mmCIF file of C-alpha atoms in Angstrom:
data_model
loop_
_atom_site.group_PDB
_atom_site.id
_atom_site.type_symbol
_atom_site.label_atom_id
_atom_site.label_comp_id
_atom_site.label_asym_id
_atom_site.label_seq_id
_atom_site.Cartn_x
_atom_site.Cartn_y
_atom_site.Cartn_z
ATOM 1 C CA UNK A 1437 -152.412 114.456 92.527
ATOM 2 C CA UNK A 1438 -148.687 115.189 90.945
ATOM 3 C CA UNK A 1439 -146.190 113.384 91.960
ATOM 4 C CA UNK A 1440 -143.297 114.920 94.019
ATOM 5 C CA UNK A 1441 -139.779 115.026 92.547
ATOM 6 C CA UNK A 1442 -138.109 111.951 94.577
ATOM 7 C CA UNK A 1443 -134.693 114.891 94.688
ATOM 8 C CA UNK A 1444 -137.124 117.583 96.214
ATOM 9 C CA UNK A 1445 -137.330 118.270 99.223
ATOM 10 C CA UNK A 1446 -139.369 116.975 102.505
ATOM 11 C CA UNK A 1447 -140.387 120.109 103.581
ATOM 12 C CA UNK A 1448 -141.337 123.942 102.709
ATOM 13 C CA UNK A 1449 -138.547 125.393 104.726
ATOM 14 C CA UNK A 1450 -136.633 123.107 102.123
ATOM 15 C CA UNK A 1451 -137.480 124.661 99.369
ATOM 16 C CA UNK A 1452 -137.401 128.131 100.412
ATOM 17 C CA UNK A 1453 -133.935 127.139 101.347
ATOM 18 C CA UNK A 1454 -133.609 126.413 96.789
ATOM 19 C CA UNK A 1455 -135.663 129.265 95.965
ATOM 20 C CA UNK A 1456 -132.758 131.181 98.559
ATOM 21 C CA UNK A 1457 -129.919 129.217 96.403
ATOM 22 C CA UNK A 1458 -131.520 129.244 92.939
ATOM 23 C CA UNK A 1459 -133.021 132.351 92.578
ATOM 24 C CA UNK A 1460 -131.807 134.877 96.204
ATOM 25 C CA UNK A 1461 -132.804 138.750 94.323
ATOM 26 C CA UNK A 1462 -136.382 137.643 93.655
ATOM 27 C CA UNK A 1463 -139.374 139.288 95.371
ATOM 28 C CA UNK A 1464 -140.154 136.318 98.091
ATOM 29 C CA UNK A 1465 -142.247 139.547 100.091
ATOM 30 C CA UNK A 1466 -144.341 142.851 99.500
ATOM 31 C CA UNK A 1467 -144.948 145.070 102.322
ATOM 32 C CA UNK A 1468 -145.869 148.911 101.719
ATOM 33 C CA UNK A 1469 -142.806 149.434 99.506
ATOM 34 C CA UNK A 1470 -140.016 146.824 100.504
ATOM 35 C CA UNK A 1471 -139.619 144.191 99.022
ATOM 36 C CA UNK A 1472 -137.914 141.219 100.410
ATOM 37 C CA UNK A 1473 -136.120 138.874 98.400
ATOM 38 C CA UNK A 1474 -135.856 135.187 98.894
ATOM 39 C CA UNK A 1475 -132.146 135.648 99.704
ATOM 40 C CA UNK A 1476 -132.508 138.686 101.974
ATOM 41 C CA UNK A 1477 -136.117 135.869 103.952
ATOM 42 C CA UNK A 1478 -133.457 133.040 103.827
ATOM 43 C CA UNK A 1479 -131.000 135.193 105.959
ATOM 44 C CA UNK A 1480 -133.404 136.655 108.106
ATOM 45 C CA UNK A 1481 -134.943 133.108 109.069
ATOM 46 C CA UNK A 1482 -131.628 132.132 110.173
ATOM 47 C CA UNK A 1483 -131.542 134.778 112.327
ATOM 48 C CA UNK A 1484 -133.924 134.188 113.706
ATOM 49 C CA UNK A 1485 -133.238 130.511 114.193
ATOM 50 C CA UNK A 1486 -130.818 132.052 116.302
ATOM 51 C CA UNK A 1487 -132.519 133.762 118.637
ATOM 52 C CA UNK A 1488 -134.683 130.950 119.049
ATOM 53 C CA UNK A 1489 -131.742 129.151 120.399
ATOM 54 C CA UNK A 1490 -130.585 131.769 122.181
ATOM 55 C CA UNK A 1491 -134.021 131.228 124.041
ATOM 56 C CA UNK A 1492 -133.103 127.888 124.909
ATOM 57 C CA UNK A 1493 -135.807 126.429 121.956
ATOM 58 C CA UNK A 1494 -134.760 123.342 120.912
ATOM 59 C CA UNK A 1495 -136.039 120.827 118.551
ATOM 60 C CA UNK A 1496 -139.711 119.274 119.121
ATOM 61 C CA UNK A 1497 -140.417 122.169 121.315
ATOM 62 C CA UNK A 1498 -143.518 124.239 120.852
ATOM 63 C CA UNK A 1499 -143.360 128.044 119.975
ATOM 64 C CA UNK A 1500 -146.659 129.458 120.818
ATOM 65 C CA UNK A 1501 -146.105 132.563 117.394
ATOM 66 C CA UNK A 1502 -148.030 135.919 117.220
ATOM 67 C CA UNK A 1503 -148.622 136.261 113.104
ATOM 68 C CA UNK A 1504 -149.711 139.606 111.791
ATOM 69 C CA UNK A 1505 -149.136 140.271 107.889
ATOM 70 C CA UNK A 1506 -145.968 141.565 108.375
ATOM 71 C CA UNK A 1507 -142.130 140.087 107.581
ATOM 72 C CA UNK A 1508 -141.200 139.234 111.518
ATOM 73 C CA UNK A 1509 -143.626 136.578 111.315
ATOM 74 C CA UNK A 1510 -142.600 134.731 108.270
ATOM 75 C CA UNK A 1511 -138.808 134.838 109.997
ATOM 76 C CA UNK A 1512 -139.966 132.814 113.136
ATOM 77 C CA UNK A 1513 -142.646 131.045 111.491
ATOM 78 C CA UNK A 1514 -139.482 129.072 109.112
ATOM 79 C CA UNK A 1515 -137.559 130.123 112.041
ATOM 80 C CA UNK A 1516 -139.116 127.544 113.777
ATOM 81 C CA UNK A 1517 -138.746 124.603 110.820
ATOM 82 C CA UNK A 1518 -135.290 125.371 110.170
ATOM 83 C CA UNK A 1519 -134.565 124.349 114.063
ATOM 84 C CA UNK A 1520 -137.373 121.062 114.611
ATOM 85 C CA UNK A 1521 -139.322 123.520 116.960
ATOM 86 C CA UNK A 1522 -143.365 123.120 116.372
ATOM 87 C CA UNK A 1523 -144.684 126.636 115.199
ATOM 88 C CA UNK A 1524 -148.600 127.971 116.482
ATOM 89 C CA UNK A 1525 -149.721 130.277 115.137
ATOM 90 C CA UNK A 1526 -152.055 132.737 116.658
ATOM 91 C CA UNK A 1527 -154.530 135.778 116.195
ATOM 92 C CA UNK A 1528 -151.697 139.204 116.508
ATOM 93 C CA UNK A 1529 -154.502 140.810 119.011
ATOM 94 C CA UNK A 1530 -155.134 137.586 120.856
ATOM 95 C CA UNK A 1531 -157.434 138.742 124.660
ATOM 96 C CA UNK A 1532 -155.144 137.625 127.743
ATOM 97 C CA UNK A 1533 -157.781 135.307 128.599
ATOM 98 C CA UNK A 1534 -157.645 133.270 125.575
ATOM 99 C CA UNK A 1535 -154.047 133.643 125.579
ATOM 100 C CA UNK A 1536 -154.079 131.939 128.884
ATOM 101 C CA UNK A 1537 -156.163 128.885 127.923
ATOM 102 C CA UNK A 1538 -153.927 127.897 125.338
ATOM 103 C CA UNK A 1539 -150.433 128.503 126.486
ATOM 104 C CA UNK A 1540 -152.464 125.855 129.173
ATOM 105 C CA UNK A 1541 -153.101 123.358 126.136
ATOM 106 C CA UNK A 1542 -149.839 123.775 123.764
ATOM 107 C CA UNK A 1543 -147.362 123.945 127.190
ATOM 108 C CA UNK A 1544 -145.024 126.359 124.860
ATOM 109 C CA UNK A 1545 -141.416 126.736 125.687
ATOM 110 C CA UNK A 1546 -141.262 130.756 124.464
ATOM 111 C CA UNK A 1547 -144.437 133.225 122.306
ATOM 112 C CA UNK A 1548 -142.774 135.481 120.166
ATOM 113 C CA UNK A 1549 -145.524 138.279 120.697
ATOM 114 C CA UNK A 1550 -146.159 141.615 119.766
ATOM 115 C CA UNK A 1551 -148.215 142.724 122.786
ATOM 116 C CA UNK A 1552 -146.987 141.404 126.997
ATOM 117 C CA UNK A 1553 -148.022 138.173 127.380
ATOM 118 C CA UNK A 1554 -149.145 136.486 129.833
ATOM 119 C CA UNK A 1555 -146.373 135.536 132.938
ATOM 120 C CA UNK A 1556 -147.072 132.247 132.064
ATOM 121 C CA UNK A 1557 -144.876 131.968 129.951
ATOM 122 C CA UNK A 1558 -141.611 134.058 128.896
ATOM 123 C CA UNK A 1559 -142.620 136.581 125.923
ATOM 124 C CA UNK A 1560 -140.136 137.896 123.168
ATOM 125 C CA UNK A 1561 -141.289 140.587 121.109
ATOM 126 C CA UNK A 1562 -141.802 139.615 117.266
ATOM 127 C CA UNK A 1563 -139.821 142.400 115.103
ATOM 128 C CA UNK A 1564 -136.465 140.394 117.710
ATOM 129 C CA UNK A 1565 -136.148 137.608 114.664
ATOM 130 C CA UNK A 1566 -135.079 140.629 113.288
ATOM 131 C CA UNK A 1567 -131.380 139.978 113.905
ATOM 132 C CA UNK A 1568 -128.467 138.348 112.351
ATOM 133 C CA UNK A 1569 -127.275 135.168 112.761
ATOM 134 C CA UNK A 1570 -124.821 132.667 113.814
ATOM 135 C CA UNK A 1571 -121.830 130.859 111.499
ATOM 136 C CA UNK A 1572 -123.370 126.942 112.193
ATOM 137 C CA UNK A 1573 -127.024 127.509 110.546
ATOM 138 C CA UNK A 1574 -126.783 125.973 107.581
ATOM 139 C CA UNK A 1575 -126.677 128.089 104.348
ATOM 140 C CA UNK A 1576 -129.549 127.165 101.261
ATOM 141 C CA UNK A 1577 -127.230 124.817 99.173
ATOM 142 C CA UNK A 1578 -126.281 122.458 102.770
ATOM 143 C CA UNK A 1579 -129.958 122.373 104.009
ATOM 144 C CA UNK A 1580 -131.706 119.702 103.496
ATOM 145 C CA UNK A 1581 -134.664 119.862 105.889
ATOM 146 C CA UNK A 1582 -137.086 118.243 108.571
ATOM 147 C CA UNK A 1583 -138.498 114.512 108.274
ATOM 148 C CA UNK A 1584 -141.109 114.775 106.372
ATOM 149 C CA UNK A 1585 -143.020 113.057 109.340
ATOM 150 C CA UNK A 1586 -141.780 115.399 112.136
ATOM 151 C CA UNK A 1587 -144.740 117.820 113.678
ATOM 152 C CA UNK A 1588 -144.208 121.373 111.894
ATOM 153 C CA UNK A 1589 -147.510 123.411 113.004
ATOM 154 C CA UNK A 1590 -150.023 122.805 115.646
ATOM 155 C CA UNK A 1591 -152.813 125.243 114.486
ATOM 156 C CA UNK A 1592 -155.667 126.103 116.826
ATOM 157 C CA UNK A 1593 -159.542 126.152 116.069
ATOM 158 C CA UNK A 1594 -160.998 129.421 116.686
ATOM 159 C CA UNK A 1595 -162.712 127.966 121.071
ATOM 160 C CA UNK A 1596 -166.586 128.743 119.003
ATOM 161 C CA UNK A 1597 -167.939 126.392 120.938
ATOM 162 C CA UNK A 1598 -165.034 125.949 123.681
ATOM 163 C CA UNK A 1599 -162.032 126.063 124.101
ATOM 164 C CA UNK A 1600 -159.500 126.390 121.132
ATOM 165 C CA UNK A 1601 -157.838 122.757 119.626
ATOM 166 C CA UNK A 1602 -154.836 122.123 118.694
ATOM 167 C CA UNK A 1603 -154.862 120.599 114.960
ATOM 168 C CA UNK A 1604 -151.639 118.554 113.992
ATOM 169 C CA UNK A 1605 -149.375 119.478 110.824
ATOM 170 C CA UNK A 1606 -146.571 117.601 109.079
ATOM 171 C CA UNK A 1607 -144.586 118.648 107.300
ATOM 172 C CA UNK A 1608 -145.511 116.143 105.000
ATOM 173 C CA UNK A 1609 -148.812 117.217 105.254
ATOM 174 C CA UNK A 1610 -148.246 120.469 104.193
ATOM 175 C CA UNK A 1611 -146.367 120.428 101.849
ATOM 176 C CA UNK A 1612 -148.478 118.097 100.373
ATOM 177 C CA UNK A 1613 -151.873 120.039 100.765
ATOM 178 C CA UNK A 1614 -149.376 122.682 99.469
ATOM 179 C CA UNK A 1615 -148.601 121.351 96.131
ATOM 180 C CA UNK A 1616 -152.239 119.978 96.010
ATOM 181 C CA UNK A 1617 -153.626 123.742 95.986
ATOM 182 C CA UNK A 1618 -150.999 124.850 93.294
ATOM 183 C CA UNK A 1619 -151.680 122.464 90.013
ATOM 184 C CA UNK A 1620 -155.746 123.385 91.021
ATOM 185 C CA UNK A 1621 -155.051 127.345 90.905
ATOM 186 C CA UNK A 1622 -151.958 126.485 88.649
ATOM 187 C CA UNK A 1623 -149.736 129.118 90.608
ATOM 188 C CA UNK A 1624 -146.166 129.404 89.179
ATOM 189 C CA UNK A 1625 -142.920 131.043 90.455
ATOM 190 C CA UNK A 1626 -144.082 134.288 88.172
ATOM 191 C CA UNK A 1627 -147.582 134.753 90.874
ATOM 192 C CA UNK A 1628 -147.469 137.793 92.752
ATOM 193 C CA UNK A 1629 -150.489 137.718 95.160
ATOM 194 C CA UNK A 1630 -152.289 139.763 97.748
ATOM 195 C CA UNK A 1631 -152.847 138.639 100.961
ATOM 196 C CA UNK A 1632 -155.588 140.288 102.648
ATOM 197 C CA UNK A 1633 -156.281 137.680 104.703
ATOM 198 C CA UNK A 1634 -155.649 136.773 108.440
ATOM 199 C CA UNK A 1635 -152.777 133.760 107.850
ATOM 200 C CA UNK A 1636 -153.103 133.394 111.417
ATOM 201 C CA UNK A 1637 -155.778 131.032 110.770
ATOM 202 C CA UNK A 1638 -155.882 128.059 107.646
ATOM 203 C CA UNK A 1639 -156.919 129.219 104.553
ATOM 204 C CA UNK A 1640 -154.635 132.623 104.987
ATOM 205 C CA UNK A 1641 -151.489 130.841 106.322
ATOM 206 C CA UNK A 1642 -152.144 127.443 103.368
ATOM 207 C CA UNK A 1643 -151.951 130.573 100.957
ATOM 208 C CA UNK A 1644 -148.479 131.786 102.218
ATOM 209 C CA UNK A 1645 -147.401 127.924 102.111
ATOM 210 C CA UNK A 1646 -148.505 127.596 98.357
ATOM 211 C CA UNK A 1647 -146.581 131.118 96.942
ATOM 212 C CA UNK A 1648 -143.267 130.139 99.266
ATOM 213 C CA UNK A 1649 -143.863 126.220 97.305
ATOM 214 C CA UNK A 1650 -143.994 127.917 94.066
ATOM 215 C CA UNK A 1651 -141.726 130.150 94.542
ATOM 216 C CA UNK A 1652 -144.099 133.488 93.869
ATOM 217 C CA UNK A 1653 -144.045 135.952 96.070
ATOM 218 C CA UNK A 1654 -146.894 137.078 98.327
ATOM 219 C CA UNK A 1655 -148.228 141.128 98.943
ATOM 220 C CA UNK A 1656 -148.898 141.431 102.394
ATOM 221 C CA UNK A 1657 -151.681 144.353 102.360
ATOM 222 C CA UNK A 1658 -153.800 145.909 105.357
ATOM 223 C CA UNK A 1659 -157.113 143.829 106.313
ATOM 224 C CA UNK A 1660 -160.735 144.625 104.416
ATOM 225 C CA UNK A 1661 -161.389 147.315 106.135
ATOM 226 C CA UNK A 1662 -158.559 149.606 104.164
ATOM 227 C CA UNK A 1663 -159.875 147.865 100.713
ATOM 228 C CA UNK A 1664 -158.222 151.480 99.253
ATOM 229 C CA UNK A 1665 -154.559 150.739 100.391
ATOM 230 C CA UNK A 1666 -155.570 146.694 99.065
ATOM 231 C CA UNK A 1667 -155.952 148.451 96.235
ATOM 232 C CA UNK A 1668 -152.596 150.332 96.363
ATOM 233 C CA UNK A 1669 -150.161 147.750 97.191
ATOM 234 C CA UNK A 1670 -152.348 145.712 94.742
ATOM 235 C CA UNK A 1671 -151.439 148.326 91.956
ATOM 236 C CA UNK A 1672 -147.832 148.978 93.008
ATOM 237 C CA UNK A 1673 -146.477 145.519 93.194
ATOM 238 C CA UNK A 1674 -148.785 144.164 90.257
ATOM 239 C CA UNK A 1675 -150.831 141.291 91.709
ATOM 240 C CA UNK A 1676 -151.676 138.580 89.445
ATOM 241 C CA UNK A 1677 -153.510 136.873 92.352
ATOM 242 C CA UNK A 1678 -155.578 137.645 95.248
ATOM 243 C CA UNK A 1679 -157.412 135.429 97.824
ATOM 244 C CA UNK A 1680 -159.977 135.696 99.772
ATOM 245 C CA UNK A 1681 -163.195 133.969 101.875
ATOM 246 C CA UNK A 1682 -166.953 135.115 100.922
ATOM 247 C CA UNK A 1683 -167.329 137.068 103.943
ATOM 248 C CA UNK A 1684 -164.416 139.283 103.234
ATOM 249 C CA UNK A 1685 -165.728 139.899 99.056
ATOM 250 C CA UNK A 1686 -169.452 141.061 101.590
ATOM 251 C CA UNK A 1687 -167.198 143.042 103.057
ATOM 252 C CA UNK A 1688 -165.021 144.089 100.324
ATOM 253 C CA UNK A 1689 -168.358 145.028 98.470
ATOM 254 C CA UNK A 1690 -169.971 147.079 100.744
ATOM 255 C CA UNK A 1691 -166.618 149.418 101.348
ATOM 256 C CA UNK A 1692 -165.519 149.570 97.769
ATOM 257 C CA UNK A 1693 -168.127 148.965 95.284
ATOM 258 C CA UNK A 1694 -166.808 146.687 92.367
ATOM 259 C CA UNK A 1695 -163.650 148.344 92.788
ATOM 260 C CA UNK A 1696 -161.462 145.423 92.593
ATOM 261 C CA UNK A 1697 -162.745 144.867 88.759
ATOM 262 C CA UNK A 1698 -160.246 147.471 87.973
ATOM 263 C CA UNK A 1699 -157.805 144.842 88.562
ATOM 264 C CA UNK A 1700 -159.750 141.977 86.346
ATOM 265 C CA UNK A 1701 -156.556 142.357 83.399
ATOM 266 C CA UNK A 1702 -153.987 141.860 85.325
ATOM 267 C CA UNK A 1703 -155.299 138.888 88.581
ATOM 268 C CA UNK A 1704 -154.264 135.535 86.317
ATOM 269 C CA UNK A 1705 -156.503 133.349 89.351
ATOM 270 C CA UNK A 1706 -158.677 134.479 92.209
ATOM 271 C CA UNK A 1707 -158.756 131.980 95.221
ATOM 272 C CA UNK A 1708 -161.471 131.777 97.466
ATOM 273 C CA UNK A 1709 -161.629 129.638 100.120
ATOM 274 C CA UNK A 1710 -162.845 128.292 103.709
ATOM 275 C CA UNK A 1711 -166.905 128.504 103.309
ATOM 276 C CA UNK A 1712 -169.408 128.199 100.655
ATOM 277 C CA UNK A 1713 -170.202 132.016 98.508
ATOM 278 C CA UNK A 1714 -173.518 132.575 97.440
ATOM 279 C CA UNK A 1715 -174.593 131.474 94.372
ATOM 280 C CA UNK A 1716 -174.723 136.161 93.763
ATOM 281 C CA UNK A 1717 -171.422 136.235 94.611
ATOM 282 C CA UNK A 1718 -170.018 133.456 92.850
ATOM 283 C CA UNK A 1719 -171.847 135.132 89.496
ATOM 284 C CA UNK A 1720 -170.425 138.722 90.280
ATOM 285 C CA UNK A 1721 -167.323 137.747 89.949
ATOM 286 C CA UNK A 1722 -167.279 135.876 86.921
ATOM 287 C CA UNK A 1723 -169.241 138.487 85.231
ATOM 288 C CA UNK A 1724 -166.517 140.999 86.169
ATOM 289 C CA UNK A 1725 -163.069 138.836 85.849
ATOM 290 C CA UNK A 1726 -164.158 137.145 82.610
ATOM 291 C CA UNK A 1727 -160.828 135.722 81.525
ATOM 292 C CA UNK A 1728 -159.774 134.960 84.992
ATOM 293 C CA UNK A 1729 -158.962 131.831 86.817
ATOM 294 C CA UNK A 1730 -161.475 131.702 90.115
ATOM 295 C CA UNK A 1731 -161.092 128.872 92.135
ATOM 296 C CA UNK A 1732 -162.459 127.898 95.113
ATOM 297 C CA UNK A 1733 -161.616 124.721 97.871
ATOM 298 C CA UNK A 1734 -162.566 124.513 101.849
ATOM 299 C CA UNK A 1735 -163.116 121.592 104.170
ATOM 300 C CA UNK B 409 -165.476 162.089 125.829
ATOM 301 C CA UNK B 410 -165.878 165.106 124.191
ATOM 302 C CA UNK B 411 -163.296 166.479 125.776
ATOM 303 C CA UNK B 412 -161.609 163.957 125.209
ATOM 304 C CA UNK B 413 -161.830 164.505 121.666
ATOM 305 C CA UNK B 414 -161.707 167.878 120.928
ATOM 306 C CA UNK B 415 -158.781 167.643 122.559
ATOM 307 C CA UNK B 416 -157.472 166.231 119.644
ATOM 308 C CA UNK B 417 -157.765 168.920 117.197
ATOM 309 C CA UNK B 418 -161.655 168.143 116.151
ATOM 310 C CA UNK B 419 -163.570 170.820 114.631
ATOM 311 C CA UNK B 420 -164.856 172.549 118.159
ATOM 312 C CA UNK B 421 -167.779 173.342 115.784
ATOM 313 C CA UNK B 422 -168.906 170.007 115.008
ATOM 314 C CA UNK B 423 -169.552 169.486 118.226
ATOM 315 C CA UNK B 424 -172.905 168.534 118.410
ATOM 316 C CA UNK B 425 -171.940 166.001 115.501
ATOM 317 C CA UNK B 426 -168.750 164.637 116.934
ATOM 318 C CA UNK B 427 -170.120 163.295 119.900
ATOM 319 C CA UNK B 428 -173.373 161.225 118.353
ATOM 320 C CA UNK B 429 -170.598 159.923 116.682
ATOM 321 C CA UNK B 430 -168.337 158.823 119.025
ATOM 322 C CA UNK B 431 -171.607 157.390 120.746
ATOM 323 C CA UNK B 432 -171.737 155.615 117.647
ATOM 324 C CA UNK B 433 -168.224 154.482 117.947
ATOM 325 C CA UNK B 434 -168.754 153.868 122.110
ATOM 326 C CA UNK B 435 -171.559 151.541 121.522
ATOM 327 C CA UNK B 436 -169.994 149.058 118.115
ATOM 328 C CA UNK B 437 -166.904 148.899 119.155
ATOM 329 C CA UNK B 438 -167.630 148.693 123.029
ATOM 330 C CA UNK B 439 -165.190 150.997 124.118
ATOM 331 C CA UNK B 440 -165.711 153.486 127.085
ATOM 332 C CA UNK B 441 -165.905 156.876 125.880
ATOM 333 C CA UNK B 442 -163.153 158.654 127.183
ATOM 334 C CA UNK B 443 -160.650 156.111 124.671
ATOM 335 C CA UNK B 444 -162.343 158.062 121.507
ATOM 336 C CA UNK B 445 -159.903 160.529 119.716
ATOM 337 C CA UNK B 446 -160.194 162.593 116.928
ATOM 338 C CA UNK B 447 -156.950 159.671 115.335
ATOM 339 C CA UNK B 448 -158.732 156.458 117.593
ATOM 340 C CA UNK B 449 -158.157 154.406 114.437
ATOM 341 C CA UNK B 450 -158.629 149.983 113.978
ATOM 342 C CA UNK B 451 -154.934 149.489 114.640
ATOM 343 C CA UNK B 452 -156.098 151.015 117.994
ATOM 344 C CA UNK B 453 -159.269 149.053 118.275
ATOM 345 C CA UNK B 454 -159.442 145.084 118.631
ATOM 346 C CA UNK B 455 -162.782 145.272 117.212
ATOM 347 C CA UNK B 456 -161.888 147.360 114.575
ATOM 348 C CA UNK B 457 -161.266 144.212 111.884
ATOM 349 C CA UNK B 458 -163.396 144.377 109.210
ATOM 350 C CA UNK B 459 -166.736 143.069 110.263
ATOM 351 C CA UNK B 460 -166.271 146.248 112.457
ATOM 352 C CA UNK B 461 -166.081 148.748 110.425
ATOM 353 C CA UNK B 462 -169.054 147.482 108.252
ATOM 354 C CA UNK B 463 -170.382 147.567 111.438
ATOM 355 C CA UNK B 464 -169.640 151.346 111.927
ATOM 356 C CA UNK B 465 -170.433 152.250 108.325
ATOM 357 C CA UNK B 466 -174.116 150.554 109.556
ATOM 358 C CA UNK B 467 -174.636 152.690 112.206
ATOM 359 C CA UNK B 468 -172.966 155.933 111.478
ATOM 360 C CA UNK B 469 -175.488 156.167 108.456
ATOM 361 C CA UNK B 470 -178.739 154.503 110.116
ATOM 362 C CA UNK B 471 -177.392 157.434 113.245
ATOM 363 C CA UNK B 472 -176.814 160.486 110.402
ATOM 364 C CA UNK B 473 -179.589 159.333 108.087
ATOM 365 C CA UNK B 474 -176.962 159.107 105.238
ATOM 366 C CA UNK B 475 -175.554 157.003 102.819
ATOM 367 C CA UNK B 476 -172.355 156.857 101.731
ATOM 368 C CA UNK B 477 -171.194 156.213 98.648
ATOM 369 C CA UNK B 478 -168.216 154.432 97.925
ATOM 370 C CA UNK B 479 -165.508 156.923 97.609
ATOM 371 C CA UNK B 480 -166.468 158.594 100.982
ATOM 372 C CA UNK B 481 -166.180 154.956 102.531
ATOM 373 C CA UNK B 482 -163.113 154.379 100.703
ATOM 374 C CA UNK B 483 -161.234 157.373 102.592
ATOM 375 C CA UNK B 484 -162.554 156.489 106.588
ATOM 376 C CA UNK B 485 -159.199 155.765 108.288
ATOM 377 C CA UNK B 486 -160.175 156.993 111.529
ATOM 378 C CA UNK B 487 -162.280 158.877 113.945
ATOM 379 C CA UNK B 488 -161.625 162.170 112.314
ATOM 380 C CA UNK B 489 -162.692 160.989 108.391
ATOM 381 C CA UNK B 490 -165.545 159.881 109.228
ATOM 382 C CA UNK B 491 -166.593 162.806 110.997
ATOM 383 C CA UNK B 492 -165.541 164.549 107.989
ATOM 384 C CA UNK B 493 -167.728 162.827 105.538
ATOM 385 C CA UNK B 494 -170.659 163.661 107.489
ATOM 386 C CA UNK B 495 -169.633 167.693 108.334
ATOM 387 C CA UNK B 496 -169.168 167.768 104.903
ATOM 388 C CA UNK B 497 -173.290 166.012 103.917
ATOM 389 C CA UNK B 498 -174.517 168.204 106.851
ATOM 390 C CA UNK B 499 -173.008 171.234 104.638
ATOM 391 C CA UNK B 500 -174.479 170.447 100.781
#
């Protein structure tokens, strides 16, 4: 694995700040027809951080965070890192009973939700993270980021064999993983990755972290039930990468045949994760994408 | 259920097809039938995720003994769009 530069930021949020300083007009997020640059993303992260502080969130507090593939999630997620709070992403349309078990487990200070939440925790709308920012929050050129051993995220397991459990990740953990994966894939700042995965899960959130570390762009698309919308976004924003899990490939084939192959000349890489893939599916991808780097990692 | 569907501008002549399709939706997506209407879309139903969508397509194909082409499936965005595809198949 490549060693981190001594002077490079200790946390992913520091790299985001660095991109905002070095290339503020470069594309960070594409969502529908909206383009959000690194400069704008940083401003919006500051706004979300200000909102969290107004709500009493402090260093070390846990923030339960709905995670739709929407810009507001990115603002809130990185705002947690900015102020030293711990982000706890969860699926955006979570059932009330599951929400309660998560609250019992996590004891969050606040929840940023898309729907009304349970009374056990103060809930504010995720969309309200798009506000103005206070002057005393750090600007990109004066920001160092949290310590590597500080807790950044708590990821929730699916709870398929019982109640969800929390997996603790430090800033150092997520930065090391993102560096390692980027080296494996060969991600660069020129990449634009289409993401249709749920980003409340480890793999989808990992793709976010990897692109932000590389200074590339994320194209946030509809879910896999809408392949036409995915392909439209990939075409409009000139995607160079696409990430999915094996089950999503099966879904995509059922709903769109081999249409993804139309992007064979444009996609520099495919990133597959989270589970093993059938040999026939791998061979099909190799046939459809003879010149694309097809990467797979999980476990 | 049918009243709810027809009140949302579903073709009145499609009554039987509409009713059968609504039954498929209710079963696959575990929905009460009074929640089903012409504009019902994945954003309205938690269970209508990518897996639910595949299950829905399979169940509709089985119910109506048809096999959709990929071009047709890619246009499925809500209840009405699936109903229209079935109607086209049944009139050709």
